[in-house]
CSV table of C-alpha atoms and ligand atoms in Angstrom, one decimal:
chain,number,residue,atom,x,y,z
A,1,MET,CA,-32.7,72.8,57.2
A,2,ASP,CA,-31.6,76.4,57.3
A,3,ARG,CA,-32.5,78.8,60.2
A,4,ASP,CA,-34.8,80.9,58.3
A,5,THR,CA,-36.9,78.0,57.3
A,6,ALA,CA,-37.0,76.7,60.8
A,7,ASP,CA,-38.1,80.1,62.1
A,8,ASN,CA,-40.7,80.3,59.4
A,9,VAL,CA,-42.1,76.9,60.3
A,10,ARG,CA,-42.2,77.7,64.1
A,11,ARG,CA,-44.2,80.9,63.4
A,12,LEU,CA,-47.0,78.9,61.6
A,13,GLU,CA,-49.9,78.4,63.9
A,14,ILE,CA,-53.5,77.3,63.1
A,15,ASP,CA,-56.1,79.9,64.4
A,16,GLY,CA,-58.4,77.2,65.7
A,17,ALA,CA,-61.2,79.6,66.9
A,18,THR,CA,-61.6,81.0,63.4
A,19,LEU,CA,-61.7,77.5,61.8
A,20,LEU,CA,-64.3,76.3,64.3
A,21,ARG,CA,-66.3,79.4,63.9
A,22,GLN,CA,-66.3,79.2,60.1
A,23,ILE,CA,-67.3,75.4,60.2
A,24,GLU,CA,-70.3,76.5,62.4
A,25,ARG,CA,-71.2,79.4,60.0
A,26,LEU,CA,-71.2,77.2,57.0
A,27,GLY,CA,-73.2,74.7,59.0
A,28,GLU,CA,-76.0,77.3,59.4
A,29,ILE,CA,-76.5,77.6,55.6
A,30,GLY,CA,-79.2,75.3,54.4
A,31,ARG,CA,-80.3,74.5,58.0
A,32,GLU,CA,-83.2,72.0,58.4
A,33,ARG,CA,-85.6,72.1,61.3
A,34,ASP,CA,-84.2,69.0,63.0
A,35,GLY,CA,-80.6,70.2,63.2
A,36,GLY,CA,-79.3,69.0,59.8
A,37,ARG,CA,-78.4,71.1,56.8
A,38,THR,CA,-79.0,70.6,53.1
A,39,ARG,CA,-76.9,72.2,50.4
A,40,LEU,CA,-77.4,70.1,47.2
A,41,ALA,CA,-74.9,70.8,44.5
A,42,LEU,CA,-75.7,74.1,42.6
A,43,SER,CA,-78.7,74.8,44.7
A,44,ASP,CA,-79.4,78.3,46.2
A,45,GLN,CA,-78.1,76.9,49.5
A,46,ASP,CA,-74.9,75.7,47.8
A,47,LYS,CA,-74.5,79.2,46.1
A,48,CYS,CA,-74.8,80.8,49.6
A,49,ALA,CA,-72.0,78.7,50.9
A,50,ARG,CA,-69.8,79.3,47.9
A,51,ASP,CA,-70.3,83.0,48.2
A,52,GLN,CA,-69.2,82.8,51.8
A,53,LEU,CA,-66.2,80.7,51.1
A,54,VAL,CA,-65.1,83.1,48.3
A,55,GLN,CA,-65.4,86.0,50.6
A,56,TRP,CA,-63.3,84.3,53.3
A,57,MET,CA,-60.8,83.5,50.5
A,58,LYS,CA,-60.7,87.1,49.4
A,59,GLU,CA,-60.2,88.3,53.1
A,60,LEU,CA,-57.0,86.2,53.0
A,61,GLU,CA,-56.0,87.9,49.7
A,62,LEU,CA,-56.0,84.6,47.9
A,63,ASP,CA,-56.3,84.7,44.1
A,64,VAL,CA,-59.7,83.2,43.5
A,65,LYS,CA,-60.4,81.3,40.4
A,66,ILE,CA,-63.5,79.4,39.2
A,67,ASP,CA,-63.3,76.6,36.5
A,68,PRO,CA,-66.0,75.6,34.0
A,69,ILE,CA,-67.8,73.2,36.4
A,70,GLY,CA,-67.7,75.8,39.3
A,71,ASN,CA,-64.8,74.3,41.2
A,72,ILE,CA,-63.5,77.1,43.5
A,73,PHE,CA,-59.8,77.6,44.0
A,74,GLY,CA,-58.1,80.2,46.3
A,75,ILE,CA,-54.3,80.5,45.6
A,76,LEU,CA,-51.6,81.7,47.9
A,77,TYR,CA,-48.7,82.1,45.5
A,78,GLY,CA,-45.2,80.9,46.2
A,79,GLU,CA,-42.0,82.5,44.8
A,80,GLY,CA,-43.3,81.9,41.2
A,81,GLU,CA,-46.7,82.3,39.6
A,82,SER,CA,-46.8,78.8,38.2
A,83,CYS,CA,-48.9,76.3,40.0
A,84,ALA,CA,-47.2,73.2,38.4
A,85,ASP,CA,-45.4,72.4,41.7
A,86,ALA,CA,-48.3,73.5,44.0
A,87,LEU,CA,-49.7,71.9,47.0
A,88,MET,CA,-53.5,71.7,46.8
A,89,ILE,CA,-55.7,71.1,49.9
A,90,GLY,CA,-59.2,70.6,49.1
A,91,SER,CA,-62.6,69.0,49.7
A,92,HIS,CA,-66.3,70.0,49.1
A,93,ILE,CA,-69.0,72.2,50.6
A,94,ASP,CA,-72.0,70.6,49.0
A,95,THR,CA,-74.0,68.1,51.2
A,96,VAL,CA,-76.6,65.3,51.0
A,97,ILE,CA,-80.1,66.0,52.3
A,98,ASN,CA,-80.2,66.7,56.1
A,99,ALA,CA,-76.4,66.3,56.5
A,100,GLY,CA,-74.1,66.7,59.4
A,101,PRO,CA,-71.8,69.8,59.8
A,102,PHE,CA,-68.3,68.3,58.9
A,103,ASP,CA,-68.5,66.2,55.8
A,104,GLY,CA,-66.4,68.1,53.2
A,105,VAL,CA,-66.7,71.5,55.0
A,106,TYR,CA,-64.0,70.5,57.6
A,107,GLY,CA,-61.4,69.8,54.9
A,108,ALA,CA,-62.1,72.8,52.7
A,109,LEU,CA,-62.0,75.2,55.6
A,110,SER,CA,-58.9,73.5,57.1
A,111,GLY,CA,-57.2,74.3,53.8
A,112,LEU,CA,-58.1,77.9,54.4
A,113,ALA,CA,-56.8,77.6,57.9
A,114,VAL,CA,-53.4,76.6,56.6
A,115,ALA,CA,-53.4,79.5,54.2
A,116,ARG,CA,-54.3,81.8,57.1
A,117,ALA,CA,-51.5,80.4,59.2
A,118,PHE,CA,-49.0,81.5,56.4
A,119,ARG,CA,-50.7,84.9,56.1
A,120,ASN,CA,-50.8,85.6,59.8
A,121,ALA,CA,-47.1,84.6,60.1
A,122,GLY,CA,-46.1,86.7,57.1
A,123,VAL,CA,-44.5,83.6,55.6
A,124,ARG,CA,-44.4,83.2,51.9
A,125,PRO,CA,-44.3,79.6,50.7
A,126,LEU,CA,-41.7,78.4,48.2
A,127,ARG,CA,-44.5,76.8,46.2
A,128,PRO,CA,-48.1,77.9,45.7
A,129,LEU,CA,-50.8,76.6,48.1
A,130,ILE,CA,-54.1,76.1,46.4
A,131,VAL,CA,-57.3,75.8,48.6
A,132,ALA,CA,-60.0,73.9,46.6
A,133,ALA,CA,-63.7,73.3,47.0
A,134,PHE,CA,-65.0,70.9,44.3
A,135,THR,CA,-68.4,71.0,42.8
A,136,ASN,CA,-70.9,68.2,43.4
A,137,GLU,CA,-68.8,65.8,45.5
A,138,GLU,CA,-72.0,64.1,46.9
A,139,GLY,CA,-73.5,63.2,43.6
A,140,VAL,CA,-77.0,63.0,45.1
A,141,ARG,CA,-78.7,65.5,42.8
A,142,PHE,CA,-76.5,65.0,39.7
A,143,GLN,CA,-74.6,61.8,39.2
A,144,PRO,CA,-71.8,60.7,39.4
A,145,ASP,CA,-70.4,61.8,42.7
A,146,MET,CA,-67.0,63.5,42.9
A,147,MET,CA,-68.1,65.1,39.6
A,148,GLY,CA,-66.2,68.4,40.1
A,149,SER,CA,-62.8,66.7,40.8
A,150,LEU,CA,-63.5,64.1,38.1
A,151,PHE,CA,-63.8,66.9,35.6
A,152,PHE,CA,-60.9,68.8,37.0
A,153,THR,CA,-58.6,65.7,36.5
A,154,GLY,CA,-59.9,65.0,32.9
A,155,GLY,CA,-62.3,62.1,33.8
A,156,ILE,CA,-65.4,63.6,32.2
A,157,PRO,CA,-65.9,66.1,29.2
A,158,ILE,CA,-67.4,69.5,30.0
A,159,ASP,CA,-70.2,68.9,27.5
A,160,ASP,CA,-71.3,65.7,29.3
A,161,VAL,CA,-71.1,67.5,32.6
A,162,LEU,CA,-73.2,70.5,31.6
A,163,ALA,CA,-75.8,68.2,29.9
A,164,THR,CA,-76.3,66.1,33.1
A,165,ARG,CA,-79.9,66.0,34.2
A,166,GLY,CA,-80.5,65.9,38.0
A,167,ILE,CA,-83.0,63.8,39.8
A,168,ASP,CA,-85.2,66.9,40.0
A,169,GLY,CA,-85.1,67.4,36.2
A,170,ALA,CA,-82.8,70.4,36.2
A,171,PHE,CA,-79.8,70.6,33.8
A,172,LEU,CA,-76.4,71.0,35.5
A,173,GLY,CA,-75.2,73.6,33.0
A,174,GLU,CA,-78.3,75.8,33.6
A,175,GLU,CA,-77.9,75.5,37.3
A,176,LEU,CA,-74.3,76.5,37.2
A,177,ARG,CA,-75.1,79.6,35.1
A,178,ARG,CA,-78.1,80.5,37.3
A,179,ILE,CA,-76.0,80.6,40.4
A,180,GLY,CA,-73.2,82.5,38.7
A,181,TYR,CA,-70.4,79.8,39.1
A,182,LYS,CA,-69.6,78.9,35.4
A,183,GLY,CA,-66.0,79.9,35.4
A,184,GLU,CA,-63.3,80.3,32.7
A,185,THR,CA,-60.2,79.0,34.4
A,186,GLU,CA,-58.5,76.2,32.5
A,187,PRO,CA,-58.2,73.3,34.9
A,188,SER,CA,-54.9,72.2,33.5
A,189,SER,CA,-53.3,75.5,34.8
A,190,LEU,CA,-54.0,74.5,38.4
A,191,VAL,CA,-53.1,70.8,38.4
A,192,PRO,CA,-51.0,70.5,41.6
A,193,ALA,CA,-47.9,68.3,42.3
A,194,ASP,CA,-49.4,67.2,45.7
A,195,TYR,CA,-52.9,67.0,47.0
A,196,LEU,CA,-54.0,66.6,50.7
A,197,GLU,CA,-57.6,66.2,52.0
A,198,LEU,CA,-58.6,66.2,55.6
A,199,HIS,CA,-61.9,64.6,56.3
A,200,VAL,CA,-64.0,63.1,59.1
A,201,GLU,CA,-63.8,59.2,58.8
A,202,GLN,CA,-67.6,58.9,58.5
A,203,GLY,CA,-67.2,55.3,59.7
A,204,PRO,CA,-66.8,53.6,63.1
A,205,VAL,CA,-63.1,52.4,62.8
A,206,LEU,CA,-61.0,55.2,64.5
A,207,ASP,CA,-63.8,55.9,67.2
A,208,SER,CA,-64.1,52.3,68.2
A,209,LYS,CA,-60.3,51.8,68.3
A,210,GLN,CA,-59.9,55.2,70.2
A,211,MET,CA,-57.5,56.3,67.4
A,212,GLU,CA,-56.9,60.1,66.9
A,213,ILE,CA,-55.6,60.2,63.3
A,214,GLY,CA,-56.4,58.0,60.3
A,215,VAL,CA,-53.6,57.7,57.8
A,216,VAL,CA,-55.7,56.7,54.6
A,217,GLU,CA,-53.9,54.2,52.5
A,218,ASN,CA,-56.6,53.4,50.0
A,219,LEU,CA,-60.2,54.0,49.1
A,220,GLN,CA,-62.7,51.5,47.9
A,221,GLY,CA,-64.2,51.1,44.5
A,222,ILE,CA,-67.7,52.4,43.8
A,223,SER,CA,-70.5,51.2,41.4
A,224,TRP,CA,-73.7,53.1,41.2
A,225,LYS,CA,-76.6,51.9,39.1
A,226,ARG,CA,-80.3,52.9,38.6
A,227,ILE,CA,-82.6,50.0,37.8
A,228,GLU,CA,-86.1,50.6,36.4
A,229,ILE,CA,-88.6,47.8,36.5
A,230,SER,CA,-91.8,47.7,34.4
A,231,GLY,CA,-94.6,45.4,35.4
A,232,THR,CA,-98.4,45.7,35.0
A,233,ALA,CA,-100.7,47.8,37.2
A,234,ASN,CA,-103.6,45.6,38.3
A,235,HIS,CA,-106.2,45.2,41.0
A,236,ALA,CA,-104.8,44.2,44.5
A,237,GLY,CA,-107.9,42.3,45.3
A,238,THR,CA,-108.9,40.6,42.1
A,239,THR,CA,-105.5,39.4,40.6
A,240,PRO,CA,-104.2,36.0,41.6
A,241,VAL,CA,-100.3,35.9,42.2
A,242,SER,CA,-99.9,33.8,39.1
A,243,MET,CA,-101.3,36.6,36.9
A,244,ARG,CA,-99.2,39.3,38.4
A,245,ARG,CA,-96.3,41.2,36.9
A,246,ASP,CA,-95.4,43.0,40.1
A,247,ALA,CA,-92.7,45.6,39.8
A,248,GLY,CA,-92.8,46.1,43.6
A,249,VAL,CA,-92.1,42.5,44.4
A,250,ALA,CA,-89.3,42.5,41.9
A,251,ALA,CA,-87.7,45.5,43.5
A,252,ALA,CA,-88.0,44.1,47.0
A,253,ARG,CA,-86.3,40.8,45.8
A,254,ILE,CA,-83.4,43.0,44.5
A,255,VAL,CA,-83.1,44.7,47.9
A,256,VAL,CA,-82.9,41.4,49.7
A,257,PHE,CA,-80.5,39.8,47.1
A,258,LEU,CA,-78.1,42.8,47.6
A,259,ARG,CA,-78.2,42.3,51.4
A,260,GLU,CA,-77.6,38.5,51.0
A,261,LEU,CA,-74.7,39.3,48.7
A,262,ALA,CA,-73.0,41.6,51.1
A,263,LEU,CA,-73.5,39.2,54.1
A,264,SER,CA,-71.9,36.4,52.1
A,265,SER,CA,-69.0,38.5,50.8
A,266,GLU,CA,-65.6,39.2,52.4
A,267,GLY,CA,-66.0,43.0,52.1
A,268,THR,CA,-68.6,44.1,49.6
A,269,ARG,CA,-71.0,46.8,50.8
A,270,THR,CA,-74.4,47.2,49.2
A,271,THR,CA,-77.1,49.8,49.6
A,272,VAL,CA,-80.5,50.5,48.0
A,273,GLY,CA,-80.9,54.2,49.1
A,274,SER,CA,-83.7,55.2,46.9
A,275,LEU,CA,-86.8,53.1,45.9
A,276,ARG,CA,-89.9,54.5,44.3
A,277,PHE,CA,-93.2,52.7,43.3
A,278,SER,CA,-95.8,53.9,40.9
A,279,PRO,CA,-98.6,54.5,40.9
A,280,ASP,CA,-97.7,54.1,44.6
A,281,LEU,CA,-101.3,53.3,45.8
A,282,ILE,CA,-102.5,50.9,48.4
A,283,ASN,CA,-104.7,48.8,46.1
A,284,VAL,CA,-102.8,48.9,42.8
A,285,ILE,CA,-100.1,46.3,42.0
A,286,PRO,CA,-97.0,48.5,41.2
A,287,SER,CA,-96.6,48.8,37.4
A,288,ASN,CA,-93.2,50.5,37.9
A,289,ALA,CA,-90.3,50.7,40.3
A,290,VAL,CA,-87.1,52.7,40.2
A,291,LEU,CA,-84.3,51.9,42.6
A,292,THR,CA,-80.7,52.9,43.0
A,293,VAL,CA,-77.9,50.5,43.8
A,294,ASP,CA,-74.6,51.5,45.6
A,295,ILE,CA,-72.0,48.7,45.6
A,296,ARG,CA,-68.5,49.3,47.1
A,297,ASP,CA,-65.5,47.1,47.7
A,298,PRO,CA,-61.8,47.8,48.2
A,299,GLU,CA,-61.0,44.9,46.0
A,300,SER,CA,-61.4,45.5,42.2
A,301,ALA,CA,-62.1,41.8,41.3
A,302,ARG,CA,-64.8,41.4,44.0
A,303,LEU,CA,-66.4,44.6,43.0
A,304,ALA,CA,-66.7,43.4,39.4
A,305,ASP,CA,-67.9,40.0,40.6
A,306,ALA,CA,-70.7,41.6,42.7
A,307,GLU,CA,-71.8,43.5,39.6
A,308,LYS,CA,-71.9,40.4,37.6
A,309,GLN,CA,-73.9,38.5,40.3
A,310,LEU,CA,-76.4,41.3,40.3
A,311,LEU,CA,-76.9,41.2,36.5
A,312,ARG,CA,-77.3,37.5,36.7
A,313,PHE,CA,-80.0,37.9,39.4
A,314,LEU,CA,-81.8,40.5,37.3
A,315,GLU,CA,-82.0,38.0,34.4
A,316,GLU,CA,-83.6,35.4,36.6
A,317,LEU,CA,-85.9,38.0,38.0
A,318,ARG,CA,-87.1,39.0,34.5
A,319,THR,CA,-88.4,35.4,33.9
A,320,LYS,CA,-89.5,34.6,37.4
A,321,GLU,CA,-91.6,37.9,37.7
A,322,GLY,CA,-92.3,38.4,34.1
A,323,VAL,CA,-91.1,42.0,34.4
A,324,GLU,CA,-89.0,44.2,32.1
A,325,LEU,CA,-85.8,45.7,33.6
A,326,SER,CA,-83.4,48.4,32.5
A,327,VAL,CA,-80.2,49.2,34.3
A,328,LYS,CA,-78.2,52.5,33.9
A,329,SER,CA,-74.7,52.9,35.3
A,330,LEU,CA,-74.5,56.2,37.3
A,331,ALA,CA,-70.9,56.0,38.6
A,332,ARG,CA,-68.1,53.4,38.3
A,333,PHE,CA,-64.7,54.1,40.0
A,334,GLU,CA,-62.0,51.6,40.6
A,335,PRO,CA,-60.4,51.3,44.1
A,336,VAL,CA,-57.6,53.8,44.6
A,337,ARG,CA,-54.3,53.6,46.5
A,338,PHE,CA,-52.9,56.8,47.9
A,339,ASP,CA,-49.3,58.1,47.7
A,340,GLU,CA,-47.2,56.0,50.2
A,341,GLU,CA,-44.5,58.7,50.7
A,342,LEU,CA,-47.2,61.3,51.7
A,343,ALA,CA,-48.9,58.7,53.9
A,344,SER,CA,-45.7,58.0,55.9
A,345,ILE,CA,-45.1,61.8,56.3
A,346,ILE,CA,-48.6,62.1,57.7
A,347,GLU,CA,-47.9,59.2,60.1
A,348,ASP,CA,-44.6,60.8,61.1
A,349,ALA,CA,-46.3,64.1,61.7
A,350,ALA,CA,-49.0,62.5,63.8
A,351,LYS,CA,-46.4,60.7,65.9
A,352,LYS,CA,-44.3,63.8,66.5
A,353,ARG,CA,-47.4,65.6,67.7
A,354,GLY,CA,-48.0,62.7,70.0
A,355,TYR,CA,-51.3,61.7,68.4
A,356,SER,CA,-52.2,58.0,68.1
A,357,SER,CA,-52.8,57.0,64.4
A,358,MET,CA,-53.5,53.9,62.3
A,359,ARG,CA,-53.6,53.1,58.6
A,360,ILE,CA,-57.1,52.9,57.3
A,361,THR,CA,-59.2,52.3,54.1
A,362,SER,CA,-61.7,55.0,53.2
A,363,GLY,CA,-65.2,53.5,52.9
A,364,ALA,CA,-66.5,56.8,51.5
A,365,GLY,CA,-65.7,58.3,48.2
A,366,HIS,CA,-63.6,61.6,48.2
A,367,ASP,CA,-62.2,64.1,45.7
A,368,ALA,CA,-58.8,62.8,46.6
A,369,GLN,CA,-59.5,59.6,44.7
A,370,MET,CA,-59.8,61.7,41.5
A,371,LEU,CA,-56.8,63.9,42.3
A,372,ALA,CA,-54.7,60.7,42.8
A,373,ARG,CA,-55.0,60.4,38.9
A,374,VAL,CA,-52.8,63.6,38.4
A,375,ALA,CA,-50.9,64.2,41.6
A,376,LYS,CA,-49.4,62.6,44.7
A,377,ALA,CA,-52.6,62.5,46.8
A,378,ALA,CA,-53.2,61.5,50.5
A,379,MET,CA,-55.9,61.8,53.1
A,380,ILE,CA,-56.0,62.5,56.8
A,381,PHE,CA,-59.0,61.2,58.9
A,382,VAL,CA,-60.3,62.2,62.3
A,383,PRO,CA,-62.8,60.1,64.1
A,384,SER,CA,-66.6,60.3,63.7
A,385,ARG,CA,-68.3,59.7,67.0
A,386,GLY,CA,-70.2,56.4,66.7
A,387,GLY,CA,-69.2,56.2,63.1
A,388,ILE,CA,-72.3,58.4,62.1
A,389,SER,CA,-72.3,60.5,59.0
A,390,HIS,CA,-74.8,61.7,56.2
A,391,ASN,CA,-76.9,62.4,59.3
A,392,PRO,CA,-77.4,65.5,61.6
A,393,ALA,CA,-75.9,63.5,64.4
A,394,GLU,CA,-72.4,63.5,62.6
A,395,TYR,CA,-70.0,64.7,65.4
A,396,THR,CA,-66.3,65.1,66.0
A,397,PRO,CA,-65.1,67.0,69.2
A,398,ASP,CA,-63.3,70.3,68.7
A,399,GLU,CA,-60.1,68.9,70.1
A,400,LEU,CA,-60.0,66.1,67.6
A,401,LEU,CA,-60.9,68.4,64.7
A,402,LEU,CA,-57.9,70.6,65.7
A,403,GLN,CA,-55.6,67.7,66.0
A,404,GLY,CA,-56.4,66.9,62.4
A,405,VAL,CA,-55.7,70.3,61.2
A,406,HIS,CA,-52.4,70.5,63.1
A,407,VAL,CA,-51.2,67.4,61.3
A,408,LEU,CA,-52.4,68.9,58.0
A,409,LEU,CA,-50.4,72.0,58.8
A,410,ASP,CA,-47.2,70.1,59.6
A,411,VAL,CA,-47.4,68.1,56.4
A,412,ALA,CA,-48.2,71.1,54.3
A,413,ALA,CA,-45.5,73.3,55.8
A,414,GLY,CA,-43.0,70.5,55.0
A,415,ARG,CA,-44.2,70.4,51.4
A,416,LEU,CA,-44.5,74.3,51.0
A,417,LEU,CA,-41.2,75.3,52.7
A,418,LYS,CA,-39.0,72.2,51.9
A,419,GLY,CA,-39.5,68.7,50.5
A,420,GLY,CA,-40.1,67.0,53.9
A,421,ASN,CA,-42.8,67.6,56.6
A,422,LYS,CA,-42.9,70.5,59.0
A,423,THR,CA,-41.2,68.6,61.9
A,424,GLU,CA,-38.3,67.6,59.6
A,425,VAL,CA,-38.0,71.0,58.0
B,1,LIG,O1,-70.8,58.6,48.2
B,1,LIG,C1,-69.8,58.9,48.8
B,1,LIG,O2,-69.0,58.1,49.3
B,1,LIG,C2,-69.5,60.3,49.0
B,1,LIG,O3,-70.2,60.8,50.1
B,1,LIG,N1,-69.9,61.2,47.8
B,2,LIG,MN1,-67.2,64.2,51.9
B,3,LIG,MN1,-70.6,62.7,51.8
């Protein structure tokens, strides 16, 4: 490594105070009364956070680009203008309802912190650094999740995206135009060589093992479905069980079936997060029930088997309860393995900083799983206290947040100034 590079690398420092302040500032947008925040994709609150992120990107004189689904990119150019050999550091700033402060935001703002380290040190990278915030990672208003990065990597056509109808009846394309984030930038012009994403683990593994850094090797497969059950409304008092076509009981049997499936499996996780009856009245047998199913497994075959078991169960239910059922797939992503070279560079960087680290599977979905389709992609985790996330109680101490971004800086500096990692540069 030549002397100049070594000097450049030594001059790069994360401005931790600004990063923590920006995380706090975004956490104020969409505040709920009990401490959480809600910024559903393409909502007014999401727009507010987007505007704030774009302003911070402009303060760093990054070249801000918006693509047709509203993905936001801030570019710190290298020696050339082409992004073909760029390093992208990204995540998301949309949230679930009543979310914690770190999910997504931590990774997007840490990318900004790396760009700030270069700006503050007056160091120009050899290759461009692109900071990205992807649209609709959560997928709770518009399905599927990771929609922005799925579009960016060619996994869903723009017409399908724009025509997507949300759970509130809004059309994605109209919402994108309403908040002023329907951009023109051609995604293919920004596809990077490498992609890094820093994220809180959102699960209990690192915290329970007192590990400081998670080197994410793989990410489990995801299957989302919506099931609609049609029965017959009838009087709660007069109708004998034998005459009932009870959509409510059918839905409840599905919930219990999925729990039993998870308990009897080696690693499948199942969740019914949303369940609605109608007419939803105390003395009327439900004529209709709509529920969502979230099935996850790191093993592709086991995930497919779980889906088959569910469909078989639904067939039996149709006869047993005399109800009609329709099933709509909302998301289906195979398990993903991340780039081993980048993972070992992350591991080295953690070790050289003296941080404890372990290899880990991501239980949550992330934009990195989509970027892995087009670039060398890897993720760095920091612990979530008690494994809590998608909950206002989501918490990671400042010191651990800063350790994560230091590892990110070291790996990024290595990729942007040479081919190795910061400590080898
Ligand atoms: O569902 C997920 O894992 C992510 O939060 N979108
Ligand atoms: Mn996330
Ligand atoms: Mn999330």
